Coordinates of C-alpha atoms and ligand atoms in Angstrom, one line a residue:
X1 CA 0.0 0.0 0.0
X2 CA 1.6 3.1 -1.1
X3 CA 0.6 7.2 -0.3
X4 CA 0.6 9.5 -3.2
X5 CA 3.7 11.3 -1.2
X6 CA 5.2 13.9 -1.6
X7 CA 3.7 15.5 -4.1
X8 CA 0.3 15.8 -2.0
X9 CA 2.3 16.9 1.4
X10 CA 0.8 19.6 3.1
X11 CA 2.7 22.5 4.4
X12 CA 3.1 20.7 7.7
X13 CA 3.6 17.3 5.8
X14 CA 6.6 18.7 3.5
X15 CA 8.5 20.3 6.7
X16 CA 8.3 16.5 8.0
X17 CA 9.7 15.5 5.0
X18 CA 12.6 17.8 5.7
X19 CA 13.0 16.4 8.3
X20 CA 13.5 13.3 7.3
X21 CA 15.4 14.5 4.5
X22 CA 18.2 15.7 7.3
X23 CA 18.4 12.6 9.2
X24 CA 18.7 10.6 6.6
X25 CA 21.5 12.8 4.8
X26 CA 23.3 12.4 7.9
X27 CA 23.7 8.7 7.3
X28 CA 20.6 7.9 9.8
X29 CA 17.4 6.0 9.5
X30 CA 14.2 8.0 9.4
X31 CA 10.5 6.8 9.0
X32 CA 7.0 8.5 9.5
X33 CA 5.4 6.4 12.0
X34 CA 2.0 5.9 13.5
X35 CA -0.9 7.7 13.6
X36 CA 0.1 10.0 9.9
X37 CA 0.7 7.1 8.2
X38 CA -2.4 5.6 8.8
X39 CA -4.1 8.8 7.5
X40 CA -2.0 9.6 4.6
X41 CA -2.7 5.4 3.9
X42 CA -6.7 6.6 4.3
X43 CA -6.2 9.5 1.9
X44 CA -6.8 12.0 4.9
X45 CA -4.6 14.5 5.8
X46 CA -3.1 14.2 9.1
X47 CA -3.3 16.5 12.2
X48 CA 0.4 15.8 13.2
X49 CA 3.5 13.9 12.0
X50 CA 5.7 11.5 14.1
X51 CA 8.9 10.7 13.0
X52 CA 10.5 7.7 14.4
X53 CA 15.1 7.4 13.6
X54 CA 18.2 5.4 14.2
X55 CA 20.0 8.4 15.5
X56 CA 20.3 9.2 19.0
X57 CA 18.4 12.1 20.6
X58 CA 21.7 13.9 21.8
X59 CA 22.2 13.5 18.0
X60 CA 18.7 14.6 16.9
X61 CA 19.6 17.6 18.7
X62 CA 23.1 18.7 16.6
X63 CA 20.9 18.2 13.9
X64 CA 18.7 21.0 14.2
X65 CA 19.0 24.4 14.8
X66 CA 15.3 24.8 17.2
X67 CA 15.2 22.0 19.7
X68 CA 12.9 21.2 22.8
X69 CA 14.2 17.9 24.8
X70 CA 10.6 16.7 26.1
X71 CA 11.2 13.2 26.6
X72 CA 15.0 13.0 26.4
X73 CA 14.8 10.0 28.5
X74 CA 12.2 8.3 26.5
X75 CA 14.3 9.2 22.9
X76 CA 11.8 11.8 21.9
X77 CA 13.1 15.4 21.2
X78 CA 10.5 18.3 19.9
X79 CA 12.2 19.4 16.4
X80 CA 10.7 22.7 15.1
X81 CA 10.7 23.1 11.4
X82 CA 9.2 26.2 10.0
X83 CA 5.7 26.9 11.4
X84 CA 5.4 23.5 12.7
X85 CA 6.7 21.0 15.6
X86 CA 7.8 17.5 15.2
X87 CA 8.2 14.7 17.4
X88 CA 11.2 13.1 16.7
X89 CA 11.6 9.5 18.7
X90 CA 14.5 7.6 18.3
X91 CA 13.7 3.7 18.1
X92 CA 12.8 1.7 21.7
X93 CA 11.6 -0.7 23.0
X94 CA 9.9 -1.3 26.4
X95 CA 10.7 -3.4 28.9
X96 CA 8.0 -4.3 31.4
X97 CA 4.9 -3.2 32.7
X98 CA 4.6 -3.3 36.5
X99 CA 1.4 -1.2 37.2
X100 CA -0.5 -1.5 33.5
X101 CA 0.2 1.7 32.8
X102 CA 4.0 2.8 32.4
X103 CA 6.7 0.9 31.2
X104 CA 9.2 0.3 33.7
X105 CA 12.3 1.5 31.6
X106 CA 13.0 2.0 27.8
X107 CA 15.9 1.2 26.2
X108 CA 16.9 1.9 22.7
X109 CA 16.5 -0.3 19.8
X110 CA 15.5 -1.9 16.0
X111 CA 12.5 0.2 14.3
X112 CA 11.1 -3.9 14.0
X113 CA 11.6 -3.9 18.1
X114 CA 10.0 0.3 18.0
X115 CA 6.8 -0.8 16.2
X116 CA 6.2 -3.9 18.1
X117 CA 5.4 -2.3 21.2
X118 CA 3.1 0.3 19.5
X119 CA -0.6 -0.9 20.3
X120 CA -2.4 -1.7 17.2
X121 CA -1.5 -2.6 13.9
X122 CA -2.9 0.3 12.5
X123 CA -0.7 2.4 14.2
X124 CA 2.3 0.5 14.0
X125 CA 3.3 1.3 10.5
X126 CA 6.1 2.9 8.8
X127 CA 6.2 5.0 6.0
X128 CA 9.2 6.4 3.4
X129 CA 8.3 9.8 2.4
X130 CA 10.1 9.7 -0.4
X131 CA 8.0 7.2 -2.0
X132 CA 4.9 7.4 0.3
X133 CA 5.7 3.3 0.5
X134 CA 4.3 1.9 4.0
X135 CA 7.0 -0.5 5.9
X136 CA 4.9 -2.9 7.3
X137 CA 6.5 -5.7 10.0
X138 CA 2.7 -6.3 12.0
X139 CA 0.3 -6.4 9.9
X140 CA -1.4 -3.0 9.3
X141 CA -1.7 -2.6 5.7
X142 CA -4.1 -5.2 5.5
X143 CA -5.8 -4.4 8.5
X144 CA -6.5 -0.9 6.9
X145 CA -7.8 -2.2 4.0
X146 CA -10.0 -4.3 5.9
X147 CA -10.9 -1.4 8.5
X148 CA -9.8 -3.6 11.7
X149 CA -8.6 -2.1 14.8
X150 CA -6.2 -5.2 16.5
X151 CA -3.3 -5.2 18.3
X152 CA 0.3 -5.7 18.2
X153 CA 0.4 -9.2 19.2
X154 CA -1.5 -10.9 22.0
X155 CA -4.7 -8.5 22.8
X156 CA -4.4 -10.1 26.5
X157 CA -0.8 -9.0 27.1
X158 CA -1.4 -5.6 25.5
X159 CA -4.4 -4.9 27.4
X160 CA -2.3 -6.1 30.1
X161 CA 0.5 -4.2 30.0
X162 CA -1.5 -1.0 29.5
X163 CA -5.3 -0.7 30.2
X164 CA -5.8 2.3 28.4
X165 CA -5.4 0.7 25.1
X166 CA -8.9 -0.7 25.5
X167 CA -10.2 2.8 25.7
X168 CA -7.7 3.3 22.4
X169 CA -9.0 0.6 20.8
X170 CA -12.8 1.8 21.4
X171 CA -12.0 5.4 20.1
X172 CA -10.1 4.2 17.0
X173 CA -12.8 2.2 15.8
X174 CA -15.5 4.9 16.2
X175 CA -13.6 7.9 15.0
X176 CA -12.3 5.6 11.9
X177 CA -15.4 3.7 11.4
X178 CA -13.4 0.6 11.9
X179 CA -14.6 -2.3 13.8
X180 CA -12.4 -4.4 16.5
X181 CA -10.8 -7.5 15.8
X182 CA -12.7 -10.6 17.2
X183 CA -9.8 -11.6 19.5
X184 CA -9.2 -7.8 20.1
X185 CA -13.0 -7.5 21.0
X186 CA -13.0 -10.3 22.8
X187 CA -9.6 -9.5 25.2
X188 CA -11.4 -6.3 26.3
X189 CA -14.6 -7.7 27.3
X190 CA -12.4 -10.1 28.9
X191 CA -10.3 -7.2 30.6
X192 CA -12.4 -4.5 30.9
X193 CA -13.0 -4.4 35.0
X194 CA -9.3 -3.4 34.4
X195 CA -10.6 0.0 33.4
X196 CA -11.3 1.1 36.6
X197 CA -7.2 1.3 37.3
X198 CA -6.8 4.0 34.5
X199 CA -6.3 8.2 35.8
X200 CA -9.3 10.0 35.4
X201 CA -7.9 12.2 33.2
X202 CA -6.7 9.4 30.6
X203 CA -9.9 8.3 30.7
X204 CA -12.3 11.9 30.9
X205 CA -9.8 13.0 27.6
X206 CA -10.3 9.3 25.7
X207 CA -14.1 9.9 26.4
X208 CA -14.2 13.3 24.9
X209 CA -12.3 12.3 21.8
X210 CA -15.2 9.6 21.1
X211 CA -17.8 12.1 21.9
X212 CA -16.5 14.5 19.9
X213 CA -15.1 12.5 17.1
X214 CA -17.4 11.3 13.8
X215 CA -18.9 7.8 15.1
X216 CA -20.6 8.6 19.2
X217 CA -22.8 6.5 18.7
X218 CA -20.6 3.7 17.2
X219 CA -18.0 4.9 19.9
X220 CA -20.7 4.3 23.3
X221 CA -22.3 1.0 22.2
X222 CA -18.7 -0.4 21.5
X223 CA -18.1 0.7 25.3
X224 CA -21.3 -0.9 26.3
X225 CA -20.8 -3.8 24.7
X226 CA -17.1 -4.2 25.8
X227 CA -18.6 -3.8 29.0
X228 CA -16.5 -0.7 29.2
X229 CA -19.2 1.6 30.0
X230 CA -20.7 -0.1 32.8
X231 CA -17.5 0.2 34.1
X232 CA -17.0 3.7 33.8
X233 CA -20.1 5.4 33.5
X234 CA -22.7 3.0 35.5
X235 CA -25.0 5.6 35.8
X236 CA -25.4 6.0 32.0
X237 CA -25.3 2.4 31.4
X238 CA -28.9 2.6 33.1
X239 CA -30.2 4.8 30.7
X240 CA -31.0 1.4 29.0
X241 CA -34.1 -0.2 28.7
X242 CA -35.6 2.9 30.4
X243 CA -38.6 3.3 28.5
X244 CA -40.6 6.4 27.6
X245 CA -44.0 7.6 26.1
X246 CA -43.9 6.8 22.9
X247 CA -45.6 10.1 21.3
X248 CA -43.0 12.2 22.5
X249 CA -40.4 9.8 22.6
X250 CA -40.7 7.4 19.1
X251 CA -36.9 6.6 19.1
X252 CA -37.1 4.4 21.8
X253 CA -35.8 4.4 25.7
X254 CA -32.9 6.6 27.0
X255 CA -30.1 4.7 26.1
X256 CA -31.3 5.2 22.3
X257 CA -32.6 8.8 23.0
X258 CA -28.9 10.0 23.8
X259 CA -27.4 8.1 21.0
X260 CA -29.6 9.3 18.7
X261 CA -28.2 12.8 20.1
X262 CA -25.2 12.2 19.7
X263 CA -25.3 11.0 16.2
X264 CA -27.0 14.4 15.2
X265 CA -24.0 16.4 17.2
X266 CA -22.8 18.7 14.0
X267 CA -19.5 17.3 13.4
X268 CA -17.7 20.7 11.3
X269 CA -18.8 22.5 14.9
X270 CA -17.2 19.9 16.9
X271 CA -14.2 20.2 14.7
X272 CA -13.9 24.3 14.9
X273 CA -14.5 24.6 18.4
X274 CA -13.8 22.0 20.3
X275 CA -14.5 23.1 23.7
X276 CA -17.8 23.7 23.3
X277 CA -18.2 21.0 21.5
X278 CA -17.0 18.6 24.2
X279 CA -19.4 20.4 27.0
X280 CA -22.1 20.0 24.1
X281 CA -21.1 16.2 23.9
X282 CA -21.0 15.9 27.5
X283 CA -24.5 17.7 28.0
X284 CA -26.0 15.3 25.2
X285 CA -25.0 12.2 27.6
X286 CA -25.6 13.2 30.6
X287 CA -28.4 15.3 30.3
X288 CA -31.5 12.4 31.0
X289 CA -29.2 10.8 33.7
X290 CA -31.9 11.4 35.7
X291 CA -34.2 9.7 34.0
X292 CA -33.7 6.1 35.5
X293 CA -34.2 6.8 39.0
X294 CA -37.0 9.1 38.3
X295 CA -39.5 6.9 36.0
X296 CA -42.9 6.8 37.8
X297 CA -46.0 4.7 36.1
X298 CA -49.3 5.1 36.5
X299 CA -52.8 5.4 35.2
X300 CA -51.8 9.6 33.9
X301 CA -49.2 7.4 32.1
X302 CA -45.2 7.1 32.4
X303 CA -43.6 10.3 34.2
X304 CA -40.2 11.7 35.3
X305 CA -40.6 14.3 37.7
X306 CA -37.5 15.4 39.1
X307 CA -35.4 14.0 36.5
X308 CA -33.8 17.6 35.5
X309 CA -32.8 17.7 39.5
X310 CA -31.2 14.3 39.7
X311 CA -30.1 14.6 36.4
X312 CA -28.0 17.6 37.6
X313 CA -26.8 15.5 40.7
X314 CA -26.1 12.6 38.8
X315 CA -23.7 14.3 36.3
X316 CA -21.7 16.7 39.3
X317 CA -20.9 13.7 40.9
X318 CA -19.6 11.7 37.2
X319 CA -17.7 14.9 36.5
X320 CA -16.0 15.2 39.9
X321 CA -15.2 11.7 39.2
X322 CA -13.4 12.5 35.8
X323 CA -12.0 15.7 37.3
X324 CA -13.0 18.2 34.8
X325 CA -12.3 21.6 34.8
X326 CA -14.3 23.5 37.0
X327 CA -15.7 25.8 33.8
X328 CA -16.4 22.8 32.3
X329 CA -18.1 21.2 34.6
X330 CA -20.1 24.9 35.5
X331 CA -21.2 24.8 31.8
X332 CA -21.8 21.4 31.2
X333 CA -23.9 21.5 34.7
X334 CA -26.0 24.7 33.3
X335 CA -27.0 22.7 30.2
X336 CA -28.5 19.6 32.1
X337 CA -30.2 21.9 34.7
X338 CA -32.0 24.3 32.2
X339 CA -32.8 21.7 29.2
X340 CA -36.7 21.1 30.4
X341 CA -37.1 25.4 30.5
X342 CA -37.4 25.5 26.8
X343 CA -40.6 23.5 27.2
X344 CA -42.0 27.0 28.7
X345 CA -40.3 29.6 27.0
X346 CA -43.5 30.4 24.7
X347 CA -45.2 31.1 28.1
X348 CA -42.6 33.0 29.9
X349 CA -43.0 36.2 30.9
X350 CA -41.3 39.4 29.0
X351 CA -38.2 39.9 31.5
X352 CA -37.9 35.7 32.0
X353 CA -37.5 35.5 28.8
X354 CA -34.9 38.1 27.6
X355 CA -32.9 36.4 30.9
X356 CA -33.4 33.3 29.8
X357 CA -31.9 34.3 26.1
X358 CA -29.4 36.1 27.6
X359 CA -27.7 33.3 30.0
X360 CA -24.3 32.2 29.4
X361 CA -23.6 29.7 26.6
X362 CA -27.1 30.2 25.2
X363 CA -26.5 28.9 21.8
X364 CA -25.3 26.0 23.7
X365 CA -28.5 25.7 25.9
X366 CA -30.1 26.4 22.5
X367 CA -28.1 23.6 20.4
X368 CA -28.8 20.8 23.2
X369 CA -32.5 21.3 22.9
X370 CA -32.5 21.2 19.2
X371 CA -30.7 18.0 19.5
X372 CA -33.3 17.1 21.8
X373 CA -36.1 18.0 19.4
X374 CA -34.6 16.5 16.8
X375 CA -33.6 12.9 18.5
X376 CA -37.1 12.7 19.8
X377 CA -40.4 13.5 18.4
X378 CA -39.0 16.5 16.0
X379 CA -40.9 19.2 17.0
X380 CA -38.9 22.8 16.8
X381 CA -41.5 25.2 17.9
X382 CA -39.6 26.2 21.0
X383 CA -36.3 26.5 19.1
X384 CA -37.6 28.7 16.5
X385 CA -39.4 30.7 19.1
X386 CA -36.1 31.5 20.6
X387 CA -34.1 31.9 16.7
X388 CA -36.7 34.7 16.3
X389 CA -36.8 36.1 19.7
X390 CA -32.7 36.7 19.4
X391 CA -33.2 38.4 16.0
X392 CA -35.8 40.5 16.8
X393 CA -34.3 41.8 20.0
X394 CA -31.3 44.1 20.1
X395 CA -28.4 43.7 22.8
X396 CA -29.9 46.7 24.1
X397 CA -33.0 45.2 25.0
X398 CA -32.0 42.3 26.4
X399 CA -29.5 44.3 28.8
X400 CA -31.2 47.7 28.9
X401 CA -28.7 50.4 30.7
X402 CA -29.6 50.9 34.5
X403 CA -32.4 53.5 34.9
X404 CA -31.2 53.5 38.5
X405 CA -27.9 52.5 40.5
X406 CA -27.2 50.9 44.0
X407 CA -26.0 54.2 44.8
X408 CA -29.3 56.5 44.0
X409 CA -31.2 53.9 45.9
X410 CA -28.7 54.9 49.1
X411 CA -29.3 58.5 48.1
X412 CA -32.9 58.2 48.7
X413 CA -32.2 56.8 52.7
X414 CA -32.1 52.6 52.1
X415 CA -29.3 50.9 53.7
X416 CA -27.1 48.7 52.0
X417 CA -28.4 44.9 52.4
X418 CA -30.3 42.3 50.4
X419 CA -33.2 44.7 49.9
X420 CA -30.8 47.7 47.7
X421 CA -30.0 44.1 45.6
X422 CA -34.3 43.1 45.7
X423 CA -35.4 46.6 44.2
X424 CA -32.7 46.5 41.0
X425 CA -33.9 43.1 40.5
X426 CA -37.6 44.7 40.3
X427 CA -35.7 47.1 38.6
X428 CA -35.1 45.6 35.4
X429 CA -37.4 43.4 35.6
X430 CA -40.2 46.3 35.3
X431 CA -38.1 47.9 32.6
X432 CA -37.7 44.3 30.4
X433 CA -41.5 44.4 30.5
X434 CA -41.5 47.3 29.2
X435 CA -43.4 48.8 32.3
X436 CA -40.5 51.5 33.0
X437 CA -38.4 53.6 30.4
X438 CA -36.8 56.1 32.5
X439 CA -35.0 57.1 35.6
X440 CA -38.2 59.0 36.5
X441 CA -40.6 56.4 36.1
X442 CA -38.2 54.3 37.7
X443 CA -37.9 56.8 41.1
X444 CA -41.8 56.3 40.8
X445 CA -41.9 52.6 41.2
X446 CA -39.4 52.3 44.0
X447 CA -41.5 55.2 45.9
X448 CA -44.7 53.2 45.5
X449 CA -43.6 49.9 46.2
X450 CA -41.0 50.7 48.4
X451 CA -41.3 53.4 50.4
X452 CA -44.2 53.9 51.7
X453 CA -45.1 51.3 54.6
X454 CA -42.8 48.7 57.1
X455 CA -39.9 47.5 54.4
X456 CA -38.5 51.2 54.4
X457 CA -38.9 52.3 57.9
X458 CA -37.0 49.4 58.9
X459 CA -34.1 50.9 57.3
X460 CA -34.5 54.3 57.7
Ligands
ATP515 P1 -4.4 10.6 16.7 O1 -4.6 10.9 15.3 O2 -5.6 10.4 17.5 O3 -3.4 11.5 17.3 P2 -2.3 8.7 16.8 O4 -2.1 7.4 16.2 O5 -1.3 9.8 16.4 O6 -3.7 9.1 16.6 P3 -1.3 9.2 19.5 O7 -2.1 9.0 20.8 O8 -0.9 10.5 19.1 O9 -2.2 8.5 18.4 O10 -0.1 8.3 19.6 C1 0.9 8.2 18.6 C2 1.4 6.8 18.4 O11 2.1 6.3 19.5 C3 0.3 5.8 18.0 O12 0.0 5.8 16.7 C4 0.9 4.5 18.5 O13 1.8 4.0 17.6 C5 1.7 4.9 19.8 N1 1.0 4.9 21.0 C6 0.3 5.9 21.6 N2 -0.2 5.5 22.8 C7 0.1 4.2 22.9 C8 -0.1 3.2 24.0 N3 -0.9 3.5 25.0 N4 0.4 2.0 23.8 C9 1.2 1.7 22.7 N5 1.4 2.6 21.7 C10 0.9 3.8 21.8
MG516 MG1 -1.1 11.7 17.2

């Protein structure tokens, strides 16, 4: 199997090539390796190039002018090349796993010996840019042309030796649309208790790359069916089988609810921001957590009060688990609290409204709920409700300039307290009604309703 290299190098693809170009000149061996050669193999153009040599990094490092020694004691020095930065390994191999997760000591070696201990076949090819030709000692040409995800040897030991992999393996298949050897399948079903072992951040940042990669859905039932996400995310797991009225909800349960969410999540958003798009992701599954505790049945039919509630509990507690970023978790937290007020929103009143439009992250809180139109019973009255409602209304409106300040309010005798903070909140809300439009009128509503009577004299 052979690339169409280099004529079809990207900028950041010919700077590799350099690269390799200099190693080799100085009477070294130099590969691609990994993950770009499996793209460039695909036709795709890859997000980074890792170049694998003979030379030593002490070597590597005479070799270029701009050098950062990241990993000197693993063989991997940062080369920077024009506008770009290249991971430059020099060939190892590992000996032993102790604890499943780091070796425990590399030494240098073969590039056979460096892409044996590499975890799938897949990713354990070589490639010479000069003639885009793949080097191929495990396996992985054919296992890309069948679409395979296996690994390097025996699945057992590999899984073994490093439990992540099985997370690996998961979000390889999904975000390639390949599917997992039988033996390969069958080790992590075998191994997958063994999960539980891996960081919370190896395994929150493996999560989000299938979430936010092009096959969710393919990406969470491989982890249910691995037994994977029992393992990690028990409490979405349950969503299964949870059944649901059937005229709002003519997808099916939960479970096929969220998938079906996650399938719609727009992938060229995802890709341009992918921040938002991995609270978006992360809103999409947990957002129903609730859901399973919550189902009630009777003779009104099936109901979930509460769900938004323990929904809300439900996800704090998985993301304290995974140890996300506290903005992240904030935001991801709003969206699974507010997703039911949509339901409402033609019935609000003028100033709930303009706050509700006006929360943080709104086209957020706006996307989930179209997602949750649209994987449900397709119905986007709400959501175009609030599309026109944010064109018709300027910014002005929805944050209207003071009519009066804290300090006016102290001018006319109140104290500072909670009741100074109660008036501005009647305040705007009077003036996003449209029942005030002035400071006048506004002096004239705090005189009526506040003045006169006990709430003043108390603070006078
Ligand atoms: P992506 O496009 O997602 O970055 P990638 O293949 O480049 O895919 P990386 O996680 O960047 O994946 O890893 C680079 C390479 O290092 C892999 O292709 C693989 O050969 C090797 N590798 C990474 N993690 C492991 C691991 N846990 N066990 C064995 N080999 C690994
Ligand atoms: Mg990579």
């Amino acid at each position: 199997m052979t690339a169409t290299i280099p004529d079809s190098l990207t900028g950041m693809g010919q700077g590799a090539l350099h690269v390799v170009r200099t190693l080799r000149n100085a009477g070294h061996e130099a590969f691609f390796v990994g993950g770009c050669v499996r793209d460039l193999l695909l036709g795709e153009v890859p997000d980074d190039y890792d170049i694998v040599t003979s030379a030593h990094p002490d070597v590597v490092q005479t070799l270029f002018p701009r050098t950062y020694p990241v990993g000197v004691s693993f063989g991997v020095i940062l080369v920077s090349e024009g506008d770009f930065l290249y991971e430059v390994a020099t060939y190892r191999k590992e000996a032993e796993y102790t604890d499943g997760r780091h070796p425990s000591q590399v030494s240098f070696a073969t590039a056979k010996e460096d892409v044996y201990r590499r975890d799938f076949t897949v990713n354990g090819l070589l490639m010479d840019p000069e003639t885009g030709e793949a080097v191929d000692y495990v396996g992985g040409v054919a296992d890309i042309e069948r679409r395979v995800i296996r690994t390097v040897g025996n699945p057992e030991e590999r899984f073994a030796e490093d439990h992540l992999r099985m997370l690996r393996a998961v979000r390889f298949a999904a975000n390639l649309g390949f599917l997992i050897d039988v033996e390969t399948l069958g080790a992590i079903k075998q191994h997958s208790a063994d999960i539980a072992r891996v960081s919370a951040e190896r395994i929150r940042e493996e999560m989000t790359r299938i979430l936010i990669g092009p096959g969710p859905r393919q990406g969470m039932e491989l982890l249910q069916a691995t037994g994977l996400l029992s393992q990690l995310l028990p409490e979405i797991e349950a969503l299964r089988g949870v059944s649901q009225p059937p005229q709002f909800h003519p997808e099916g349960d939960v479970w096929e609810h969220t998938l079906t969410m996650l399938a719609l999540l727009p992938l060229e958003e995802r890709r341009h921001d992918t921040e938002a798009g991995g609270r978006l992701a992360w809103a999409v599954l947990l957002h129903d957590a609730g859901k399973p505790a919550t189902r009630t049945e009777s003779e009104t039919g099936v109901h979930f009060y509460g769900h938004v509630q323990k929904g809300v509990e439900i996800a704090a507690a998985i993301m304290r688990r995974l140890k996300f970023s506290k903005a992240d978790f904030d935001v991801v937290l709003a969206l699974t609290e507010n997703h039911m007020r949509f339901m409402h929103v033609q019935d609000m009143r003028s100033n709930t409204v303009k706050k509700f439009l006006r929360m943080p992250d709104f086209d957020l809180h706006l996307a989930l709920h179209r997602l949750d139109c649209l994987g449900s019973h397709g119905h986007l009255d709400n959501d175009l409700f609030c599309r026109g409602k944010l064109k018709e209304l300027t910014t002005e409106d929805l944050r209207p300039p003071r009519l009066m300040t804290g300090h006016d309010l102290l001018a006319l005798g109140f104290q500072p307290g909670p009741l100074v903070r109660e008036i501005l909140n009647a305040l705007e809300d009077a003036q996003l009604n449209g029942e005030i439009a002035t400071a006048q009128e506004a002096q004239q509503l705090v005189i009526s309703r506040f003045l006169p009577g006990s709430a003043v004299n108390g603070h006078e």
